[in-house]
PDB file of C-alpha atoms in Angstrom:
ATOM      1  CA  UNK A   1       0.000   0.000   0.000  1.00  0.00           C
ATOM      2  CA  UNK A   2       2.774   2.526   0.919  1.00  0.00           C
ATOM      3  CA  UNK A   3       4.487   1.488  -2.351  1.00  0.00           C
ATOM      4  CA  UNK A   4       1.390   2.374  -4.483  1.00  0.00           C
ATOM      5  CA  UNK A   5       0.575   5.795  -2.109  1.00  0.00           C
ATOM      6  CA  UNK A   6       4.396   6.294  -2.626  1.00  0.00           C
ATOM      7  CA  UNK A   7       4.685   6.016  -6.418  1.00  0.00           C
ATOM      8  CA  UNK A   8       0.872   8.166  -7.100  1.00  0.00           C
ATOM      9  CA  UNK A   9       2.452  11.011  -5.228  1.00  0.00           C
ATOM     10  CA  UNK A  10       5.582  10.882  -7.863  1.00  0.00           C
ATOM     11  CA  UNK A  11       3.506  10.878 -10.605  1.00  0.00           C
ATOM     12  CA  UNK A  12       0.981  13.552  -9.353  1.00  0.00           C
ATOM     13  CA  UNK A  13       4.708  15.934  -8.654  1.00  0.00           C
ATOM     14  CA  UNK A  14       5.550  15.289 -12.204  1.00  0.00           C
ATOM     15  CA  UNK A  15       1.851  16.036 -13.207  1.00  0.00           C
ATOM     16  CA  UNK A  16       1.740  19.334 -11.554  1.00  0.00           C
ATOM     17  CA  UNK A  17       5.627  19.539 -12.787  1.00  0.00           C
ATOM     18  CA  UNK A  18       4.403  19.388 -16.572  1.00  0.00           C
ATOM     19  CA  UNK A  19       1.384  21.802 -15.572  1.00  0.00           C
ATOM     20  CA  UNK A  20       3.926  24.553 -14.176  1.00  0.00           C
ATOM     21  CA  UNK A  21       6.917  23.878 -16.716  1.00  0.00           C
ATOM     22  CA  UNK A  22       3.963  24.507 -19.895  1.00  0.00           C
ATOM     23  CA  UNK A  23       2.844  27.608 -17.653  1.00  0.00           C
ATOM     24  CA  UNK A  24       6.015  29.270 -17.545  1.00  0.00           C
ATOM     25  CA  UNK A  25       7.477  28.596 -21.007  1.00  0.00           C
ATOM     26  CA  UNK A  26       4.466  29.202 -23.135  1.00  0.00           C
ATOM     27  CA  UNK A  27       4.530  33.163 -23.153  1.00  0.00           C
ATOM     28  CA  UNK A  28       8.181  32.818 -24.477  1.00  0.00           C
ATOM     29  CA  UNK A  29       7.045  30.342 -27.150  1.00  0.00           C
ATOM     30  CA  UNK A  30       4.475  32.859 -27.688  1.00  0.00           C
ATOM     31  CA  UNK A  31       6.450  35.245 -28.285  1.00  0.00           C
ATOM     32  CA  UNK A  32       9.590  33.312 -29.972  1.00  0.00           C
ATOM     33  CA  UNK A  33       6.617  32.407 -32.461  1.00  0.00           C
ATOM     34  CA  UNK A  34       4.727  35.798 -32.551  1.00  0.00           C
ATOM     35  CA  UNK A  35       8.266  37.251 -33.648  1.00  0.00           C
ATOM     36  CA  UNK A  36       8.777  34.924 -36.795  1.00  0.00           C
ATOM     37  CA  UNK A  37       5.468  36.152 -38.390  1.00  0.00           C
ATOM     38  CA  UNK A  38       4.946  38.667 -41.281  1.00  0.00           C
ATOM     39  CA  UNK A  39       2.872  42.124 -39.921  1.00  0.00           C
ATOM     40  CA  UNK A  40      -0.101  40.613 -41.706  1.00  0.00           C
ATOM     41  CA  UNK A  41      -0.161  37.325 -40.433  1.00  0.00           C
ATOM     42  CA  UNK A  42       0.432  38.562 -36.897  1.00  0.00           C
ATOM     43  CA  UNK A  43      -3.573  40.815 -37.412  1.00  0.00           C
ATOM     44  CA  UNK A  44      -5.137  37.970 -39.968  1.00  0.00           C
ATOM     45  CA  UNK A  45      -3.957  34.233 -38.155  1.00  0.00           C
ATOM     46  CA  UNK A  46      -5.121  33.262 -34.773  1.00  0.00           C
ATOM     47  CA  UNK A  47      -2.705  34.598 -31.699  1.00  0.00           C
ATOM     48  CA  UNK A  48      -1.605  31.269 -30.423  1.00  0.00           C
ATOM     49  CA  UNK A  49      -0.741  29.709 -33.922  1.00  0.00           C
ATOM     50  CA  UNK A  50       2.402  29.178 -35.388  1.00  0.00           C
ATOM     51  CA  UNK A  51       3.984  30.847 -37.945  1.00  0.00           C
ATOM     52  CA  UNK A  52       2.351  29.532 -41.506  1.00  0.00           C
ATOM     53  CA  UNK A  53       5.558  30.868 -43.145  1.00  0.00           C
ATOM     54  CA  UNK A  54       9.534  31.202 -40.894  1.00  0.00           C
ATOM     55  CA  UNK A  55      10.279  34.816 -41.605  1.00  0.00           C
ATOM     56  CA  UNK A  56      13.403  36.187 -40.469  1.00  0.00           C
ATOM     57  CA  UNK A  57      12.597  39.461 -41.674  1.00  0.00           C
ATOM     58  CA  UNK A  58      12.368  40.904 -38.130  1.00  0.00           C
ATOM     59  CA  UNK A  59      15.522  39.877 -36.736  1.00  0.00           C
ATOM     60  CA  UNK A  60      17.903  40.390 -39.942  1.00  0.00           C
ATOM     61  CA  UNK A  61      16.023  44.096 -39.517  1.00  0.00           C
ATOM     62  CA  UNK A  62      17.156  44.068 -36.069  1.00  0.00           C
ATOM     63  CA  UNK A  63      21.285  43.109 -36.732  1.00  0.00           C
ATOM     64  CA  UNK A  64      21.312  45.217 -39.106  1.00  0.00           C
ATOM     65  CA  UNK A  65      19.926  48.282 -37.493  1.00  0.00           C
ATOM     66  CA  UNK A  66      20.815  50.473 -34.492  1.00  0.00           C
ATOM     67  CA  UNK A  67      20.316  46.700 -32.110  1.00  0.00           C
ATOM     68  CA  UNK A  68      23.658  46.115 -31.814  1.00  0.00           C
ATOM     69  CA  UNK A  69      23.990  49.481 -30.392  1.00  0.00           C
ATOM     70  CA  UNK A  70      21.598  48.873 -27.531  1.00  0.00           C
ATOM     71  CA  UNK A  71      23.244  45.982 -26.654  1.00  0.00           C
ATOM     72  CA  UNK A  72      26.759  46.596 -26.452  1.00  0.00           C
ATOM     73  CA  UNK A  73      25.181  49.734 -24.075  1.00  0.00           C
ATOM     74  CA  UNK A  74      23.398  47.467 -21.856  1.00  0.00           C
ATOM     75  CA  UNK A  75      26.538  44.938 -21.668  1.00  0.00           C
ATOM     76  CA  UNK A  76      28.631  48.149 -20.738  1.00  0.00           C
ATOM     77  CA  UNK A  77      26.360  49.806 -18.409  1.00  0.00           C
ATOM     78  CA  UNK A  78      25.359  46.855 -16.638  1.00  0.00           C
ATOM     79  CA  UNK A  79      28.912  45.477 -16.610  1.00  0.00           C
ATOM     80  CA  UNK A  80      30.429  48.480 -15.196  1.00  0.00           C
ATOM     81  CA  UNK A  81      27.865  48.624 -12.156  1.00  0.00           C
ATOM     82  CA  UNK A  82      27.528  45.034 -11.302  1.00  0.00           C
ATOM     83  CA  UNK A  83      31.004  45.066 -10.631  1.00  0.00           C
ATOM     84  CA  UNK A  84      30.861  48.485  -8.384  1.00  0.00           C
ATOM     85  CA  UNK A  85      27.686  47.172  -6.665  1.00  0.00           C
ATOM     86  CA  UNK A  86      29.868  44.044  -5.779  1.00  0.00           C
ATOM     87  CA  UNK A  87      32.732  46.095  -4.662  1.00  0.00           C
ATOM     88  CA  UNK A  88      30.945  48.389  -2.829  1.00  0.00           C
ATOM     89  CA  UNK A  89      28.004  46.602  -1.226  1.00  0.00           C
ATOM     90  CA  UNK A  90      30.541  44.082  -0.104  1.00  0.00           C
ATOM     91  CA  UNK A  91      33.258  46.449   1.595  1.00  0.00           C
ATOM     92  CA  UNK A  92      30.358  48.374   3.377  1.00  0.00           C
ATOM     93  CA  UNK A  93      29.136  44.745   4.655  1.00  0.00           C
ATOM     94  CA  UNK A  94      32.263  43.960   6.269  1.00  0.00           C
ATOM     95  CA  UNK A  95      32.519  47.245   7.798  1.00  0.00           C
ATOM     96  CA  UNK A  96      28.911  46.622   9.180  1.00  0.00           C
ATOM     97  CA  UNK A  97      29.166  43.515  10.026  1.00  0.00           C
ATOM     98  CA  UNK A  98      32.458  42.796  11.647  1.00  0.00           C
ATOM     99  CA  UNK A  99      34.092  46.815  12.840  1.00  0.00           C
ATOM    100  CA  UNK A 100      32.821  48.182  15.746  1.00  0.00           C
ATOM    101  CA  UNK A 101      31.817  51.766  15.957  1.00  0.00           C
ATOM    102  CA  UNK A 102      29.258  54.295  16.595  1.00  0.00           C
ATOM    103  CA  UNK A 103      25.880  54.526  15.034  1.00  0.00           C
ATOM    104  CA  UNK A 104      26.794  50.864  13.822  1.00  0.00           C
ATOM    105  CA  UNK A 105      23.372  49.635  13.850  1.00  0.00           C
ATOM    106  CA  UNK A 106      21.655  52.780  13.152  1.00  0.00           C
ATOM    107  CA  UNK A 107      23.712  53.516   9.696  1.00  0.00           C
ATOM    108  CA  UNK A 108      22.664  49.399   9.105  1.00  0.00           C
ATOM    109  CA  UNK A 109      19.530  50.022   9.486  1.00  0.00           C
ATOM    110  CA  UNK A 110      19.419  53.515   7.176  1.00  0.00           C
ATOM    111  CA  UNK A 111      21.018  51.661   4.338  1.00  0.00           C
ATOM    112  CA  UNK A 112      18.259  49.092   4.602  1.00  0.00           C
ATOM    113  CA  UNK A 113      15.555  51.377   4.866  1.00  0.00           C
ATOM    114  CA  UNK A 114      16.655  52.390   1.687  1.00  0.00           C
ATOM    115  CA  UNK A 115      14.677  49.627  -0.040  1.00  0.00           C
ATOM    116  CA  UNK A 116      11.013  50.868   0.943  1.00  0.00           C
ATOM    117  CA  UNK A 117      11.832  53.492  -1.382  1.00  0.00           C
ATOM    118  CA  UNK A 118      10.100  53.846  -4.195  1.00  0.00           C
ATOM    119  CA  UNK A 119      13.152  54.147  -6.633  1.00  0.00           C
ATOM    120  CA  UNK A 120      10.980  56.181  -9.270  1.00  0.00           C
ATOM    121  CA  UNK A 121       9.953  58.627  -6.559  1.00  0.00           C
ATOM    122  CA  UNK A 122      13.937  59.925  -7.438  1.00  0.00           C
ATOM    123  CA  UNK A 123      13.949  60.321 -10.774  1.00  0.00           C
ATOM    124  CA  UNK A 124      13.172  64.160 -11.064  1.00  0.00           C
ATOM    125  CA  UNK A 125      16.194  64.837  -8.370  1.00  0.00           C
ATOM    126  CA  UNK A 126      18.637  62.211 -10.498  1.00  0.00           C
ATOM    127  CA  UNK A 127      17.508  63.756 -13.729  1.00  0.00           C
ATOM    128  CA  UNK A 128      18.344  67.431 -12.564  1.00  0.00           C
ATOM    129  CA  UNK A 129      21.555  65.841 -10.949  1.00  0.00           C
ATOM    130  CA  UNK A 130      23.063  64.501 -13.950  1.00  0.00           C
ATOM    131  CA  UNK A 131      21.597  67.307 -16.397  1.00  0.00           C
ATOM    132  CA  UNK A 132      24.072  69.716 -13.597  1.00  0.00           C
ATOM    133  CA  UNK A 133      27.084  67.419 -14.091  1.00  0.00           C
ATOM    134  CA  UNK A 134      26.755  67.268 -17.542  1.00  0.00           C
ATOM    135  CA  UNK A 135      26.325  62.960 -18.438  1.00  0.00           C
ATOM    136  CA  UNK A 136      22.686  63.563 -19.582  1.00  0.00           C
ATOM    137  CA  UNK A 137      22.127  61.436 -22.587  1.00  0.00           C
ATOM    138  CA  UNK A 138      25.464  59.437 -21.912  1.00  0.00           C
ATOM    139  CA  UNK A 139      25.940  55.821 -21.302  1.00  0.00           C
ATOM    140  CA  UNK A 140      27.739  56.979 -18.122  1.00  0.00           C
ATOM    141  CA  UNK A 141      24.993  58.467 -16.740  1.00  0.00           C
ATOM    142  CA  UNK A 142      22.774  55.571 -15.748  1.00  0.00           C
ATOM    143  CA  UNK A 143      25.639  53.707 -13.654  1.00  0.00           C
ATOM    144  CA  UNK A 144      25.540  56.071 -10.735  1.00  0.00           C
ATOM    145  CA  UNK A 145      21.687  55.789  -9.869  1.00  0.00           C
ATOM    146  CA  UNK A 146      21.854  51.837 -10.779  1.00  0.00           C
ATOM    147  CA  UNK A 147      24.615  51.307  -8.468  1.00  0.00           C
ATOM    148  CA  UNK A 148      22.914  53.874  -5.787  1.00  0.00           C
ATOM    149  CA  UNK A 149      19.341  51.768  -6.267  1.00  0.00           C
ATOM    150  CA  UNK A 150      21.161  48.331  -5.895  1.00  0.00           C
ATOM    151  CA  UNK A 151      23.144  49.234  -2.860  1.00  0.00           C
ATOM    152  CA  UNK A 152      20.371  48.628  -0.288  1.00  0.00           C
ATOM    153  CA  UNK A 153      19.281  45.218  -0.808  1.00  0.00           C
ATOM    154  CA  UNK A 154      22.914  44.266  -1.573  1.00  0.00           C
ATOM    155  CA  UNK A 155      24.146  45.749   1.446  1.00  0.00           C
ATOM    156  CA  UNK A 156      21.870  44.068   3.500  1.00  0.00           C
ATOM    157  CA  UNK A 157      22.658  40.295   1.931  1.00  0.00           C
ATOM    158  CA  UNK A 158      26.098  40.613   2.062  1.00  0.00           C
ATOM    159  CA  UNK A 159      26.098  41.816   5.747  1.00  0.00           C
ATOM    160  CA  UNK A 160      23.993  38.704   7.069  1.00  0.00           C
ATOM    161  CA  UNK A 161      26.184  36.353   5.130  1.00  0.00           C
ATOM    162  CA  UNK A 162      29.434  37.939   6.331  1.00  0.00           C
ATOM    163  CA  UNK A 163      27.536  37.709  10.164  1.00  0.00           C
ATOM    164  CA  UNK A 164      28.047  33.980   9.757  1.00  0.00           C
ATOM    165  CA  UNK A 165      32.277  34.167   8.843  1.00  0.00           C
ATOM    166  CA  UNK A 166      33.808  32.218  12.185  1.00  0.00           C
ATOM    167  CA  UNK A 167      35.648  34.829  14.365  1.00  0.00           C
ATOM    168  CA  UNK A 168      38.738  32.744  14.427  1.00  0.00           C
ATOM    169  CA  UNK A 169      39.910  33.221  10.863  1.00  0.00           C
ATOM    170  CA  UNK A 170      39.382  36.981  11.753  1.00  0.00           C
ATOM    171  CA  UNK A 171      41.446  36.993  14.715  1.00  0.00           C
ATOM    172  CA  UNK A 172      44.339  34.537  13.223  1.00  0.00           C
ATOM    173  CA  UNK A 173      44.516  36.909  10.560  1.00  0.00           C
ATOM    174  CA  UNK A 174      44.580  39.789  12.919  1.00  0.00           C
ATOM    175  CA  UNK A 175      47.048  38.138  14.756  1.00  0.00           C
ATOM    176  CA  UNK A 176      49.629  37.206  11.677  1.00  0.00           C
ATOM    177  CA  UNK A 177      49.748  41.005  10.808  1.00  0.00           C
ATOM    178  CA  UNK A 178      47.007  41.821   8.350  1.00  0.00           C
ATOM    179  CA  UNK A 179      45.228  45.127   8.603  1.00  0.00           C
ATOM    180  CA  UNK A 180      41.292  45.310   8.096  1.00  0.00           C
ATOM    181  CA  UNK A 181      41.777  45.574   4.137  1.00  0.00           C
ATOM    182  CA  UNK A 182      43.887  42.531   3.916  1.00  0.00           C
ATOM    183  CA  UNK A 183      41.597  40.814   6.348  1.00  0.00           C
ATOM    184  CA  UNK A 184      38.631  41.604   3.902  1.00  0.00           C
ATOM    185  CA  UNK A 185      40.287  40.595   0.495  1.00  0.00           C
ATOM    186  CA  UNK A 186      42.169  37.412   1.606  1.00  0.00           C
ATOM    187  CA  UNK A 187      39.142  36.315   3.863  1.00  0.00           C
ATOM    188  CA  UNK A 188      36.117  37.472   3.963  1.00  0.00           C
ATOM    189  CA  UNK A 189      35.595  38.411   0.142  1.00  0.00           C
ATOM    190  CA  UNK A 190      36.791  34.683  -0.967  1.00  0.00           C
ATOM    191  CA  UNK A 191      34.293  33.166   1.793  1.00  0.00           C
ATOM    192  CA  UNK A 192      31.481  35.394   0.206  1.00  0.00           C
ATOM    193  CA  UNK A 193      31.443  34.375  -2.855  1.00  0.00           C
ATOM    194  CA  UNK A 194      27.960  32.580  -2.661  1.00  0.00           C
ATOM    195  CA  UNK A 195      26.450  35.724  -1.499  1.00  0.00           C
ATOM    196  CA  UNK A 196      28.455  37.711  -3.774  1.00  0.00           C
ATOM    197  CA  UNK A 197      27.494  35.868  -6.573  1.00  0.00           C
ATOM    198  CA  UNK A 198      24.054  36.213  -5.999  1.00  0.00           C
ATOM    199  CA  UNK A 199      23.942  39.743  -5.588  1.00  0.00           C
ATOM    200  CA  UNK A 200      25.494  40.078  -9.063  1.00  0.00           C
ATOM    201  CA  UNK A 201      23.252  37.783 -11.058  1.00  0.00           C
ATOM    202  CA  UNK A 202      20.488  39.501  -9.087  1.00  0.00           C
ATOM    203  CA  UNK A 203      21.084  42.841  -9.898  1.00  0.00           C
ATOM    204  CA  UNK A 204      22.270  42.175 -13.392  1.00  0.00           C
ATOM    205  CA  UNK A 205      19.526  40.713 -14.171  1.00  0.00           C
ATOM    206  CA  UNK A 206      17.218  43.750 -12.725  1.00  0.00           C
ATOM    207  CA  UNK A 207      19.589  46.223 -14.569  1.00  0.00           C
ATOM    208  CA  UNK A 208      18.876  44.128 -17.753  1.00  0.00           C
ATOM    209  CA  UNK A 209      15.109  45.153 -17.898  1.00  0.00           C
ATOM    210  CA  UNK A 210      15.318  48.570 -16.141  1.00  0.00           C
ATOM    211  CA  UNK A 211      13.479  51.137 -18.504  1.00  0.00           C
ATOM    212  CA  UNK A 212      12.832  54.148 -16.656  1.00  0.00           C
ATOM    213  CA  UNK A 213      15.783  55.657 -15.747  1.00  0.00           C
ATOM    214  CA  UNK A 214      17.150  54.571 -19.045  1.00  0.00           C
ATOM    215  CA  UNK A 215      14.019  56.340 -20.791  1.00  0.00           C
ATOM    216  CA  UNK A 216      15.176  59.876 -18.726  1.00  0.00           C
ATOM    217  CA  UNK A 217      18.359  59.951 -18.730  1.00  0.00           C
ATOM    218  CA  UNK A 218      19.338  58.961 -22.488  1.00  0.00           C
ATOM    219  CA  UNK A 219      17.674  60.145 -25.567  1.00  0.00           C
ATOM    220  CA  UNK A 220      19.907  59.440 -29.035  1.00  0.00           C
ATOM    221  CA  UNK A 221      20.065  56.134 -30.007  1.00  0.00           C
ATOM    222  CA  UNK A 222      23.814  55.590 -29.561  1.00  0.00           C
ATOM    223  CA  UNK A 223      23.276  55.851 -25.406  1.00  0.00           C
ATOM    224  CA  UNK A 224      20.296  54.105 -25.364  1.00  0.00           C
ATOM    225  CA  UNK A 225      20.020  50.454 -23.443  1.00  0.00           C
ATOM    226  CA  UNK A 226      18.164  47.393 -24.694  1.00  0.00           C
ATOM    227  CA  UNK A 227      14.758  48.039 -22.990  1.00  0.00           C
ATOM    228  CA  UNK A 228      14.213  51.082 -24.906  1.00  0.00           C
ATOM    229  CA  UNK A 229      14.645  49.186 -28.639  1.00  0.00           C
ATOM    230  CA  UNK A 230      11.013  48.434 -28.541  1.00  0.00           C
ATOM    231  CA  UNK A 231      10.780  52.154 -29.055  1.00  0.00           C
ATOM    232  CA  UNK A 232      12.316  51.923 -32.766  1.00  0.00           C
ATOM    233  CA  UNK A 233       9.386  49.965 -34.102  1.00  0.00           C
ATOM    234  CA  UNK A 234       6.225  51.858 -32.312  1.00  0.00           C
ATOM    235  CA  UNK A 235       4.450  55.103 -33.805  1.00  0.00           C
ATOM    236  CA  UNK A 236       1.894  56.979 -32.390  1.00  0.00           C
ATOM    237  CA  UNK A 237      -0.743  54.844 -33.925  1.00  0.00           C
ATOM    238  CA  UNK A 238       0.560  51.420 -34.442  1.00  0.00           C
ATOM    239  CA  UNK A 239       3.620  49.600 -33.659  1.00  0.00           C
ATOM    240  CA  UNK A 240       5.301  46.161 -35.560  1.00  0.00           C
ATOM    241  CA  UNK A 241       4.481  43.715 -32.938  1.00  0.00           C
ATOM    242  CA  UNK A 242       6.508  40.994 -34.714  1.00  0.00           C
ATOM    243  CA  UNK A 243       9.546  43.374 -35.078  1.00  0.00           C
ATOM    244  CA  UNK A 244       8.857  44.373 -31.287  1.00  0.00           C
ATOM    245  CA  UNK A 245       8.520  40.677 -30.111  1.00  0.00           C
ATOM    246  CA  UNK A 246      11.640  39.797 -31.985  1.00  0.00           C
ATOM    247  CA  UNK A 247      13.495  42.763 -29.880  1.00  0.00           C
ATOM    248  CA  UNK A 248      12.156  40.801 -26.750  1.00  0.00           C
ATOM    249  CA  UNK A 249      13.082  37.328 -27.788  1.00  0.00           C
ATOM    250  CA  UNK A 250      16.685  38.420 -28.395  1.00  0.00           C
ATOM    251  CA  UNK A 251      16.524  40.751 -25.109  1.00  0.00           C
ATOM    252  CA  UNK A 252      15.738  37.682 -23.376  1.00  0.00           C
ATOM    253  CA  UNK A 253      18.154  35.045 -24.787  1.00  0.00           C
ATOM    254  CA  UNK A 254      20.886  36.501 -22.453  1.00  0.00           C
ATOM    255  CA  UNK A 255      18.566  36.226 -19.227  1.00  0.00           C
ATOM    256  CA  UNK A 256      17.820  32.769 -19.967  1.00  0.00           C
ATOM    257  CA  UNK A 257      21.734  31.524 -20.272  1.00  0.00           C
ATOM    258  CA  UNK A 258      22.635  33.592 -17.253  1.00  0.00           C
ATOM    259  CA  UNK A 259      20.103  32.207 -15.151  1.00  0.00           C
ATOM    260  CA  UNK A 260      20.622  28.664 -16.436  1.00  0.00           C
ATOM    261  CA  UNK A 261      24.048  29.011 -15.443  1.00  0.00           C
ATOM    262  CA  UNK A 262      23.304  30.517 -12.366  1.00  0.00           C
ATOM    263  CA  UNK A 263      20.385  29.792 -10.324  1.00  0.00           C
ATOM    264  CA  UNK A 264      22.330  27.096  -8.604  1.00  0.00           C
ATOM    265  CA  UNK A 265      24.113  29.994  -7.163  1.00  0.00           C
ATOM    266  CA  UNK A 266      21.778  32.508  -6.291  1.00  0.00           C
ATOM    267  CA  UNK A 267      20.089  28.966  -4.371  1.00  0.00           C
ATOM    268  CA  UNK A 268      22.990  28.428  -2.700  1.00  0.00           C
ATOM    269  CA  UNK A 269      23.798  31.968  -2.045  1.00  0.00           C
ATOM    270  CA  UNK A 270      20.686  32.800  -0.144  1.00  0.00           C
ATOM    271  CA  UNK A 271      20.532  29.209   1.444  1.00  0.00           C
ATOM    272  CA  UNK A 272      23.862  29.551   2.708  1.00  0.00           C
ATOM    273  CA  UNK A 273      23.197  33.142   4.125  1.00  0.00           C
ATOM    274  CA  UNK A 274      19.872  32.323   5.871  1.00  0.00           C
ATOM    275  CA  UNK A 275      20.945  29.043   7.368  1.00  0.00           C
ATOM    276  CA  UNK A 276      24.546  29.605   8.727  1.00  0.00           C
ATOM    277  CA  UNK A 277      24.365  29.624  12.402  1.00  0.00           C
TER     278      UNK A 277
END
């Protein structure tokens, strides 16, 4: 009897299994499909069938146009503060979590408050901000407020998962010579790498899809990020959804391979952080 209870249960798992996997992968195939169709099929065929006839119109329009653009932007921008958000959330962690001084606590617990902020509730202060220091409409001038945004929740990962680092190594270290910066590189940042790696696939993959401070801040093509390439193919009274869809399926590629690679990571990362002592 426990046999037979034991082996229903498996297959109702890899029932609901199927149910959820066809849930979650059906908009992209949706859209993967949506994206190979000709402007008239897209308004004459039914939604959910598949392309009558393979056109690669849309995406030969894409790598040939200003796509390329968008995307070495996005790889740049998002490059460039990942790795700042990593160095900084991570040396602010240690200096929370492990140095004693004043207002310890209460500057801990600022940083953190930071993420019941609505983030768009600063965009008219960053706009006039970077319109004073002259990077309006520059690639440079989204990586300050994405590193600024991503600091909070970073911050506050990084500093519960360096919590958990055993005293000892700390205090051998201390011991053998090494000041708090040597103590930090040559311990603590090698023993966060879980959490450090999850706080950079996190936020990269935020930064991927952020479109309103992109949308202020930049306004020629050659500064503009990925998100805002659906803009190229929509006019004030209709827009080539294929051509548009396409722009998301290649948009998304990247997200997919990233997270394939690295949701064992984040997993551990958080596991690790929430579970150590």
């Amino acid at each position: 009897m426990s046999k037979k209870k034991f082996k229903l249960s498996r297959v109702i798992f890899a029932v609901l299994g199927l149910i959820w996997l066809l849930t979650t992968t059906m908009p992209f195939i949706f859209v993967a499909f949506t994206s190979l169709k000709s402007l008239q099929e897209t308004y004459t065929n039914p939604v959910w069938m598949p392309p009558e006839h393979w056109n690669f119109g849309n995406y030969i329009q894409l790598l040939n146009g200003a796509f390329l653009t968008y995307f070495r932007n996005s790889v740049f921008v998002i490059s460039i503060s990942v790795i700042l958000i990593v160095l900084v959330s991570s040396m602010a962690a240690y200096a929370l979590a492990r140095l004693k001084f004043r207002f310890n606590n209460l500057l801990f617990g600022l940083i953190v408050a930071g993420m019941i902020v609505p983030l768009h509730v600063t965009l008219v202060p960053i706009y006039l901000m970077v319109r004073n220091m002259g990077l309006y409409d520059t690639i440079f001038a989204l990586i300050g407020p994405y590193v600024a945004c991503s600091l909070p929740i970073s911050v506050f990962i990084l500093t519960e998962f360096m919590r958990q680092v055993p005293k000892e190594l700390e205090e051998a270290a201390f011991l053998d010579g090494c000041g708090p910066f040597k103590i930090f590189f040559k311990i603590f940042f090698p023993l966060s790498i879980p959490g450090i790696s999850t706080v950079a696939i996190y936020n990269g993959i935020m930064l991927w899809n952020e479109f309103v401070f992109a949308y202020v801040l930049t306004s020629s093509p050659d500064t503009r990020t990925l998100p805002l390439a659906v803009w190229d193919f929509q006019g004030q009274y209709a827009a080539d959804i294929p051509a548009i869809l396409a722009v998301v399926t290649l948009s998304t590629l990247p997200l997919i391979l990233v997270y394939a690679i690295g949701q064992e990571k984040i997993v551990n990362g958080m596991m690790a952080g929430s579970l150590k002592g």
